[in-house]
mmCIF file of C-alpha atoms in Angstrom:
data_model
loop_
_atom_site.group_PDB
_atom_site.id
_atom_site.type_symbol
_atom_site.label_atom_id
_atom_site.label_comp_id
_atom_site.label_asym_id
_atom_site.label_seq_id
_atom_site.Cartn_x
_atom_site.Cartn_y
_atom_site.Cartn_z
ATOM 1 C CA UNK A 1 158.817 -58.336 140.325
ATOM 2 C CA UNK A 2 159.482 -54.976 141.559
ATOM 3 C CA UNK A 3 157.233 -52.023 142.076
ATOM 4 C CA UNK A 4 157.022 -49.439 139.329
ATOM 5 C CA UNK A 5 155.226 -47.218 141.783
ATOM 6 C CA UNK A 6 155.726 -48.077 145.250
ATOM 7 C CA UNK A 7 159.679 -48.401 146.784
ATOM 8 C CA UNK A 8 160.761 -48.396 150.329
ATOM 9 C CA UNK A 9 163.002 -45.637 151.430
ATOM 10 C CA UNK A 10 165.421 -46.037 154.578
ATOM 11 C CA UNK A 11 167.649 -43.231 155.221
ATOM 12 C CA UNK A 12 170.753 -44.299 157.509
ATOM 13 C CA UNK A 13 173.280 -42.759 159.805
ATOM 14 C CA UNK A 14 175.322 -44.373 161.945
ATOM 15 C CA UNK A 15 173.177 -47.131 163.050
ATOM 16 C CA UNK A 16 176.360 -50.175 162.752
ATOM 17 C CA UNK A 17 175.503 -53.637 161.721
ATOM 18 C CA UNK A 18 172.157 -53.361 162.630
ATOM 19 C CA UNK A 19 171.017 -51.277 159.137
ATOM 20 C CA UNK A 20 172.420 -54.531 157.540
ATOM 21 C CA UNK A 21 169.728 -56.354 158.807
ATOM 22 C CA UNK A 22 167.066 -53.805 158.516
ATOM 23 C CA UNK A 23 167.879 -53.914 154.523
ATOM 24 C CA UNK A 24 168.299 -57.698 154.799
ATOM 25 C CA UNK A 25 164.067 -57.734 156.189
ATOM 26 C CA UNK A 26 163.147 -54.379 153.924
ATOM 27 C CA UNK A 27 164.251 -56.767 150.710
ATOM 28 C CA UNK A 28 162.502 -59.938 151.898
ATOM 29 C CA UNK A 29 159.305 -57.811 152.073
ATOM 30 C CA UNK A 30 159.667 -55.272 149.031
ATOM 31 C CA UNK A 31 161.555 -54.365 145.804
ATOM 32 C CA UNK A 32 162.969 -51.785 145.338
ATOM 33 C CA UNK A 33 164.648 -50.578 148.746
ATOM 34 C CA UNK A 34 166.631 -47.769 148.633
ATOM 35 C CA UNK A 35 168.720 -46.307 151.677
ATOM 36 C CA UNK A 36 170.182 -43.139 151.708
ATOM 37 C CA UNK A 37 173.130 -42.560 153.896
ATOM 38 C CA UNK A 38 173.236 -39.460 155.619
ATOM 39 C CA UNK A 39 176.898 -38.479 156.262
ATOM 40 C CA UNK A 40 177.715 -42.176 158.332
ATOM 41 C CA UNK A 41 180.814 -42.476 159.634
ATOM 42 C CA UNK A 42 180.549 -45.939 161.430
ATOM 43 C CA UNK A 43 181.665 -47.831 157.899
ATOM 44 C CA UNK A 44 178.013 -48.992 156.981
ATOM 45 C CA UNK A 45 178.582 -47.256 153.669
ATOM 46 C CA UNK A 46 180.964 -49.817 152.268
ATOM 47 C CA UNK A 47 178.957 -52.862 153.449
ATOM 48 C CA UNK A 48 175.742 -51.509 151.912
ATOM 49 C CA UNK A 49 177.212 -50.605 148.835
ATOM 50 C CA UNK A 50 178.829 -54.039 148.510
ATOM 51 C CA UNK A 51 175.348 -55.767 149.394
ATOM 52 C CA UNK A 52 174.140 -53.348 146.627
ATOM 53 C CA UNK A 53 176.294 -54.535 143.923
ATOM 54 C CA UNK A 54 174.476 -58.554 144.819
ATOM 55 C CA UNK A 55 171.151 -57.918 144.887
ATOM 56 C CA UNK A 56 169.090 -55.600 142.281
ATOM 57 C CA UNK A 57 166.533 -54.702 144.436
ATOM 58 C CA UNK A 58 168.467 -52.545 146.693
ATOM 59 C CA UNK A 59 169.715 -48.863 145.577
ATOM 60 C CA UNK A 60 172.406 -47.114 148.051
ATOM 61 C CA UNK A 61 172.663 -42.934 147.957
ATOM 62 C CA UNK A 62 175.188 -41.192 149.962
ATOM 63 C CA UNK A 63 175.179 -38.061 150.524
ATOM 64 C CA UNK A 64 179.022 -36.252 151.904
ATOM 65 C CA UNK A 65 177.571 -34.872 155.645
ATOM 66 C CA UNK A 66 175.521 -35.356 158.065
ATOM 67 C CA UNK A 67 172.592 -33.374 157.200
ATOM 68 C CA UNK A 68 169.332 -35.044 159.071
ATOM 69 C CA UNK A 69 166.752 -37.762 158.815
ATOM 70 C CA UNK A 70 164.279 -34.800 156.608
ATOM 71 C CA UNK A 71 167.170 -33.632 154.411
ATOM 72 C CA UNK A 72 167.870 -37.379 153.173
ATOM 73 C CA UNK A 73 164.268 -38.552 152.771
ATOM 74 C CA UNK A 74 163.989 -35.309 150.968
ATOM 75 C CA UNK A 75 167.271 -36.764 148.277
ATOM 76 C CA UNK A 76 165.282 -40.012 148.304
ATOM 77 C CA UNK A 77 161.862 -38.462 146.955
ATOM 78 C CA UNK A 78 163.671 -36.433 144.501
ATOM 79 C CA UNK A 79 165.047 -39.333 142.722
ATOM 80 C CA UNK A 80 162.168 -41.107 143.197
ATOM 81 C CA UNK A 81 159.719 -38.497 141.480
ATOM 82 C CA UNK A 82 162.621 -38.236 138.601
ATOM 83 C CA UNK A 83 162.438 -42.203 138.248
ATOM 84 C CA UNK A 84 158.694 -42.196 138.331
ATOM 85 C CA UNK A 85 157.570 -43.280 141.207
ATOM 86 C CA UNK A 86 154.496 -42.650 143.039
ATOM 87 C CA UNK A 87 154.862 -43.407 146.600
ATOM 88 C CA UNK A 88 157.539 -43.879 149.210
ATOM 89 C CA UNK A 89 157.332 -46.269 152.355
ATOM 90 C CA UNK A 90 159.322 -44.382 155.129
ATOM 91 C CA UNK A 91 161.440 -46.987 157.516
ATOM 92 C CA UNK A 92 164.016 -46.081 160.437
ATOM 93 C CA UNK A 93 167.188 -47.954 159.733
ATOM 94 C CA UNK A 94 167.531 -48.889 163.634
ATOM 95 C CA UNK A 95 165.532 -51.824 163.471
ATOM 96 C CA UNK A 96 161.985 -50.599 165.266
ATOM 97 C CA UNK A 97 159.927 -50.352 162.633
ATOM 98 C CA UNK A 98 158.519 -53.982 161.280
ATOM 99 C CA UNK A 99 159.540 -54.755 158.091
ATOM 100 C CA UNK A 100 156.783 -57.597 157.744
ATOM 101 C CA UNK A 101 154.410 -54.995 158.002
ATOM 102 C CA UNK A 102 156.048 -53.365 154.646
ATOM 103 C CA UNK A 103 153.398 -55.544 152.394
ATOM 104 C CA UNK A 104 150.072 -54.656 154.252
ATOM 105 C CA UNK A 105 151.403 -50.614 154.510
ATOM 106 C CA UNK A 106 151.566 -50.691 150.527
ATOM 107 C CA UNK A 107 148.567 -52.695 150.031
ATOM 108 C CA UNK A 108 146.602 -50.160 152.015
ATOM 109 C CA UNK A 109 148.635 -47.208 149.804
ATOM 110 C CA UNK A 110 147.864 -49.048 146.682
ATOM 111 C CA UNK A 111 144.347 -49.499 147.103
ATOM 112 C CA UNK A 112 143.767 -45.614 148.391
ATOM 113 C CA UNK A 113 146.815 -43.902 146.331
ATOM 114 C CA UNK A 114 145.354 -40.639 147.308
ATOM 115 C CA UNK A 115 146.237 -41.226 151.176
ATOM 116 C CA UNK A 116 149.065 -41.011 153.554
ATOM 117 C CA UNK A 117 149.416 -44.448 154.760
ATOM 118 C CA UNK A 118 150.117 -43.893 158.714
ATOM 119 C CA UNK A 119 152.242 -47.010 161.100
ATOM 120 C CA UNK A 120 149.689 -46.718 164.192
ATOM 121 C CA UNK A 121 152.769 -48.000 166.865
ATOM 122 C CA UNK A 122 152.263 -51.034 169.215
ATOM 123 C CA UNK A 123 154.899 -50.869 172.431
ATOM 124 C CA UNK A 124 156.175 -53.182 174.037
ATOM 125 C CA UNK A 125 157.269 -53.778 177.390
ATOM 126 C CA UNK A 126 160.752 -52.990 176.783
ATOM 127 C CA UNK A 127 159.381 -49.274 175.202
ATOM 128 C CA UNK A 128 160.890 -46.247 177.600
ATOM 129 C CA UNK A 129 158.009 -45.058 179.180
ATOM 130 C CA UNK A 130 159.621 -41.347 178.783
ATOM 131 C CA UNK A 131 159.078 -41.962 175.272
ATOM 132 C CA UNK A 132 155.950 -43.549 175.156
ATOM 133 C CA UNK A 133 154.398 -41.099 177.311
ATOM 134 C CA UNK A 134 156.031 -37.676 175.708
ATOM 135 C CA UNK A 135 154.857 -38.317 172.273
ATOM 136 C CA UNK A 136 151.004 -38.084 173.653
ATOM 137 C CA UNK A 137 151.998 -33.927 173.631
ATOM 138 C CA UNK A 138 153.228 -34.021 169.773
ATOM 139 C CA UNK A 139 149.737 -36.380 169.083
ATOM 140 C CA UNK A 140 147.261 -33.272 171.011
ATOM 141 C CA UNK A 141 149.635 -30.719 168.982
ATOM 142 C CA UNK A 142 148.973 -32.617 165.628
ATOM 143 C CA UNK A 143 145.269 -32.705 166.785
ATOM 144 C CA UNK A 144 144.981 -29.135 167.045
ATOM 145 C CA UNK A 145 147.275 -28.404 164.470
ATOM 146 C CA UNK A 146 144.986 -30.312 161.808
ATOM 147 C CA UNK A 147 141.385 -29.539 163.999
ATOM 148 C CA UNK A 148 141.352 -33.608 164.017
ATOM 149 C CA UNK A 149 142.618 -34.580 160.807
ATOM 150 C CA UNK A 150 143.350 -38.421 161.797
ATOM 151 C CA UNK A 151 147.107 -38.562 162.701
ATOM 152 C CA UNK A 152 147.109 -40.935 164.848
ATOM 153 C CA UNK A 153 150.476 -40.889 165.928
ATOM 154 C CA UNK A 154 152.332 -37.853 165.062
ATOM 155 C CA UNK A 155 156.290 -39.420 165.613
ATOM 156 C CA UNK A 156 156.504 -42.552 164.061
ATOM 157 C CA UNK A 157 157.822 -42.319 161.079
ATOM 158 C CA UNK A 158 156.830 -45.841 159.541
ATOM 159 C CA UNK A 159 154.477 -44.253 156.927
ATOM 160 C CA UNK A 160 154.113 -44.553 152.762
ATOM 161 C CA UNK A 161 153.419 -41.160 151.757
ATOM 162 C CA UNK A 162 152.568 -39.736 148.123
ATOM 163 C CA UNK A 163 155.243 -38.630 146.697
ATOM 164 C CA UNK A 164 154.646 -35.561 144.980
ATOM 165 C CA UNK A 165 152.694 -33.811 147.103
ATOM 166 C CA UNK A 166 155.177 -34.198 149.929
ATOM 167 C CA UNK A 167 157.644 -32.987 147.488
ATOM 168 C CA UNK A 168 156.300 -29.665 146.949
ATOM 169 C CA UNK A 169 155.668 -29.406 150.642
ATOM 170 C CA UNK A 170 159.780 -29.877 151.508
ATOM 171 C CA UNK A 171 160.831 -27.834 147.929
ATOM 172 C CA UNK A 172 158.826 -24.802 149.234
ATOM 173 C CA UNK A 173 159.715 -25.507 152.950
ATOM 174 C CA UNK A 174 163.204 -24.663 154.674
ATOM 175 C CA UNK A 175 162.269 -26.757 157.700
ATOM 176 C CA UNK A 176 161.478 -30.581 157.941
ATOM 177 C CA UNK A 177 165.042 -31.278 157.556
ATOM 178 C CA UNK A 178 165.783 -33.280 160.808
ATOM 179 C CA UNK A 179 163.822 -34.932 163.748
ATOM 180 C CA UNK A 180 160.937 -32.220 163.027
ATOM 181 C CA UNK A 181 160.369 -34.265 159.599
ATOM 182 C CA UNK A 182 157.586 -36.930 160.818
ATOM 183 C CA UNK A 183 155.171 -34.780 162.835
ATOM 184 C CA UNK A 184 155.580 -31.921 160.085
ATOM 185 C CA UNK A 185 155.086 -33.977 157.107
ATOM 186 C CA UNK A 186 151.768 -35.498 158.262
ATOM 187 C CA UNK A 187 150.607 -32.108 159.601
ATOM 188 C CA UNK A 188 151.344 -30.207 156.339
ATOM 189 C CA UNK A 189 150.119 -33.491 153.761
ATOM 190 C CA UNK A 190 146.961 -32.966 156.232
ATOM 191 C CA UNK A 191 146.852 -29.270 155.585
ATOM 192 C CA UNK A 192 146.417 -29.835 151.503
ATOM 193 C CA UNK A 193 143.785 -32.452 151.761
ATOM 194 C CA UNK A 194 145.889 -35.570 152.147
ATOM 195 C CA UNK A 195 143.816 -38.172 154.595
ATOM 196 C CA UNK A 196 145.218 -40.193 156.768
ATOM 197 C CA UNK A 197 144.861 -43.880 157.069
ATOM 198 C CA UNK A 198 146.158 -45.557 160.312
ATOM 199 C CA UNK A 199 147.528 -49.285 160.614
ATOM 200 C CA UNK A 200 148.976 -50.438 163.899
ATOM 201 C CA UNK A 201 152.672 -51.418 163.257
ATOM 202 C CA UNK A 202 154.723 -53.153 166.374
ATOM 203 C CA UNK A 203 157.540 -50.761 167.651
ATOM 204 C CA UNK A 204 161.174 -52.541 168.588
ATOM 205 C CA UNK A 205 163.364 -50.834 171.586
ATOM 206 C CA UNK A 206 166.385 -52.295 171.215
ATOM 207 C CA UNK A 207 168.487 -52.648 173.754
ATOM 208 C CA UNK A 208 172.531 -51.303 173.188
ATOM 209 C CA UNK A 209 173.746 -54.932 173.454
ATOM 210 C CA UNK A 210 171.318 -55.798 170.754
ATOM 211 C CA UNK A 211 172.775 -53.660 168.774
ATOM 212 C CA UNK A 212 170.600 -50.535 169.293
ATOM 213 C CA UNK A 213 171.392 -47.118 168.872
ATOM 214 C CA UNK A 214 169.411 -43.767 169.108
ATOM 215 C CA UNK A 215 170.345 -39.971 168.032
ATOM 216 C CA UNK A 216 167.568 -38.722 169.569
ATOM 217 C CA UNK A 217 168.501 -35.889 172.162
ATOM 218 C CA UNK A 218 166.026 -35.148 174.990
ATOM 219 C CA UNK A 219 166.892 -31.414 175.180
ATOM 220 C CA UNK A 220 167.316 -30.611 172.143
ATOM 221 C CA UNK A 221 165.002 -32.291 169.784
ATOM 222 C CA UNK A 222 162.307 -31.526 172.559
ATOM 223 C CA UNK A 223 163.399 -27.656 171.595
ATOM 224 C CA UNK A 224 163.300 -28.499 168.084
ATOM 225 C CA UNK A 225 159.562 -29.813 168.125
ATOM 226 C CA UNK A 226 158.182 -26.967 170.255
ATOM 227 C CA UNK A 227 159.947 -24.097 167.939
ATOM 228 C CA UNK A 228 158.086 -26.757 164.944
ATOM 229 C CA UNK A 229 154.720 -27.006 166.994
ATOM 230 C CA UNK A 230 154.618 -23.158 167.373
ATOM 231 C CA UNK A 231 155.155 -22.820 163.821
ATOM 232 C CA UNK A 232 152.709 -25.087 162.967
ATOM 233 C CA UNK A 233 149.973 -23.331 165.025
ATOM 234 C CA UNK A 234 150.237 -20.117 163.440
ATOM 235 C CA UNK A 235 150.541 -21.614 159.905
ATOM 236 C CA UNK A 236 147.337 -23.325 160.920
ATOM 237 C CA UNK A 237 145.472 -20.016 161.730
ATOM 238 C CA UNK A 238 145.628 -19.077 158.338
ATOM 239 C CA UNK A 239 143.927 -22.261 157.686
ATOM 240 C CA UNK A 240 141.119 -22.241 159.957
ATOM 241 C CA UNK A 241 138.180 -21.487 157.538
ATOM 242 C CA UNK A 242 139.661 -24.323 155.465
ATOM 243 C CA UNK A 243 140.555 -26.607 158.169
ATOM 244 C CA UNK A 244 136.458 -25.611 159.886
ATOM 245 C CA UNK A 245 134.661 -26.128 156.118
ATOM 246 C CA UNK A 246 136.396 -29.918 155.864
ATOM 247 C CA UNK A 247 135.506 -30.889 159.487
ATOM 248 C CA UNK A 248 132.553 -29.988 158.853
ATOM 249 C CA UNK A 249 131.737 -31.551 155.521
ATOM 250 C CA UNK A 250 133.192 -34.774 157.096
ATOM 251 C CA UNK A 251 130.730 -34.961 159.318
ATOM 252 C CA UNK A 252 128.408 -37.479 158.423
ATOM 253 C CA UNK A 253 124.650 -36.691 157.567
ATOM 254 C CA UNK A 254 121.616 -37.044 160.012
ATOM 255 C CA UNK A 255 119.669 -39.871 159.074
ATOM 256 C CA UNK A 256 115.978 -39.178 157.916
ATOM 257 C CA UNK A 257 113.367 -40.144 160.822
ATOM 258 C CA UNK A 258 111.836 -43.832 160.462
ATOM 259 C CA UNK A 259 107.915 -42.770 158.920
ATOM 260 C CA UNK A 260 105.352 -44.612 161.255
#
């Protein structure tokens, strides 16, 4: 039976064949699935419309341009808080996130509703070591930016998050919109009180002839999360007595001496 609370969201562009597949795994684990296509112009749209009309668990948006990973999450959550829904699993359509880890991620969401459920990523061999080794400087930024608040990993973006606080976040916030959507969103759900709780999730690299494809751009998105991170740091000033009062209060209290 599908979830009146919990759907998976998968927002799409250009990925080919390969988002076929992702849906195909998304469904076997989860109902409903919803994928919003962001502006594709690979003719995915079509195919995942038709696979739409066959099977009532899956829901396709589109949306007329390209306007960024944030921006279509942000059309998914929208509907989703008009249709009453509560939380939102968050999947890449490119095939590295693990869709059999879709049932444990809502479990843990279910039983701690309150939370932002976080994928903790496992790499593999095959896992550019440019990759694996840059995101360490987004994780000490999140650190900082949250004075420890339990990211663990600030980039992946296989997470269930609440819905409506993450709503108001992206309503009241111009940015968040493109590849600066993951690290932001946990930061900022971190900021109002949201904890984290971290599962380890395996992480797919696939190769071109498998299919894979990546619009991440070295220069630029690097640009894009250091004009975010800066941001982030001086929003998180403003926070500090807040941020120092929790950190404190999570601390966990001395136990009393044993008597003799």
């Amino acid at each position: 039976m599908p979830s009146a609370t919990h759907l998976v969201l998968i927002p799409s562009y250009n990925t080919g064949p390969l988002v076929l597949q992702v849906v195909h795994e998304a469904r076997a684990a989860w109902s409903p699935v919803w994928v919003v296509v962001d502006g594709s112009t690979d003719g995915t749209a079509a195919a995942l419309q038709a696979a739409a009309q066959v099977n009532p668990g899956l829901e396709v948006f589109m949306l007329p341009a390209n306007q960024g990973k944030g921006a279509a999450v942000l059309h998914g959550l929208e509907e989703a808080a008009r249709r009453g829904f509560s939380h939102a699993l968050v999947m890449d359509a490119d095939g590295q996130h693990p869709a059999a880890a879709i049932g444990a991620m809502m479990a843990a969401s279910q039983a701690a509703p309150d939370a932002m459920v976080l994928g903790l990523p496992v790499f593999g061999p095959e896992a550019p070591q440019l990759r694996v080794q840059g995101r360490r400087i987004s994780n000490w930024w999140a650190r900082l930016e949250t004075l420890g608040g339990g990211i663990g990993d600030s980039l992946f973006g296989f997470r269930v998050y609440p819905v409506a606080p993450l709503l108001e976040i992206m309503q009241r916030n111009r940015w968040m919109r493109r590849f600066d959507f993951d690290p932001e969103a946990a930061v900022r759900l971190s900021w109002r009180g949201v904890r984290a709780i971290n599962l380890a999730a395996q992480v797919r690299y696939l190769q071109p002839e498998e299919g894979g494809v990546s619009h991440f751009h070295y220069v630029r998105d690097n640009v894009r999360l250091t004009w975010m991170h800066a941001r982030l740091v001086v929003g998180m000033l403003g926070r500090l007595p807040v941020l120092l009062w929790r950190r404190v209060a999570a601390r966990p209290a001395p136990s009393a001496a044993t008597p003799r």
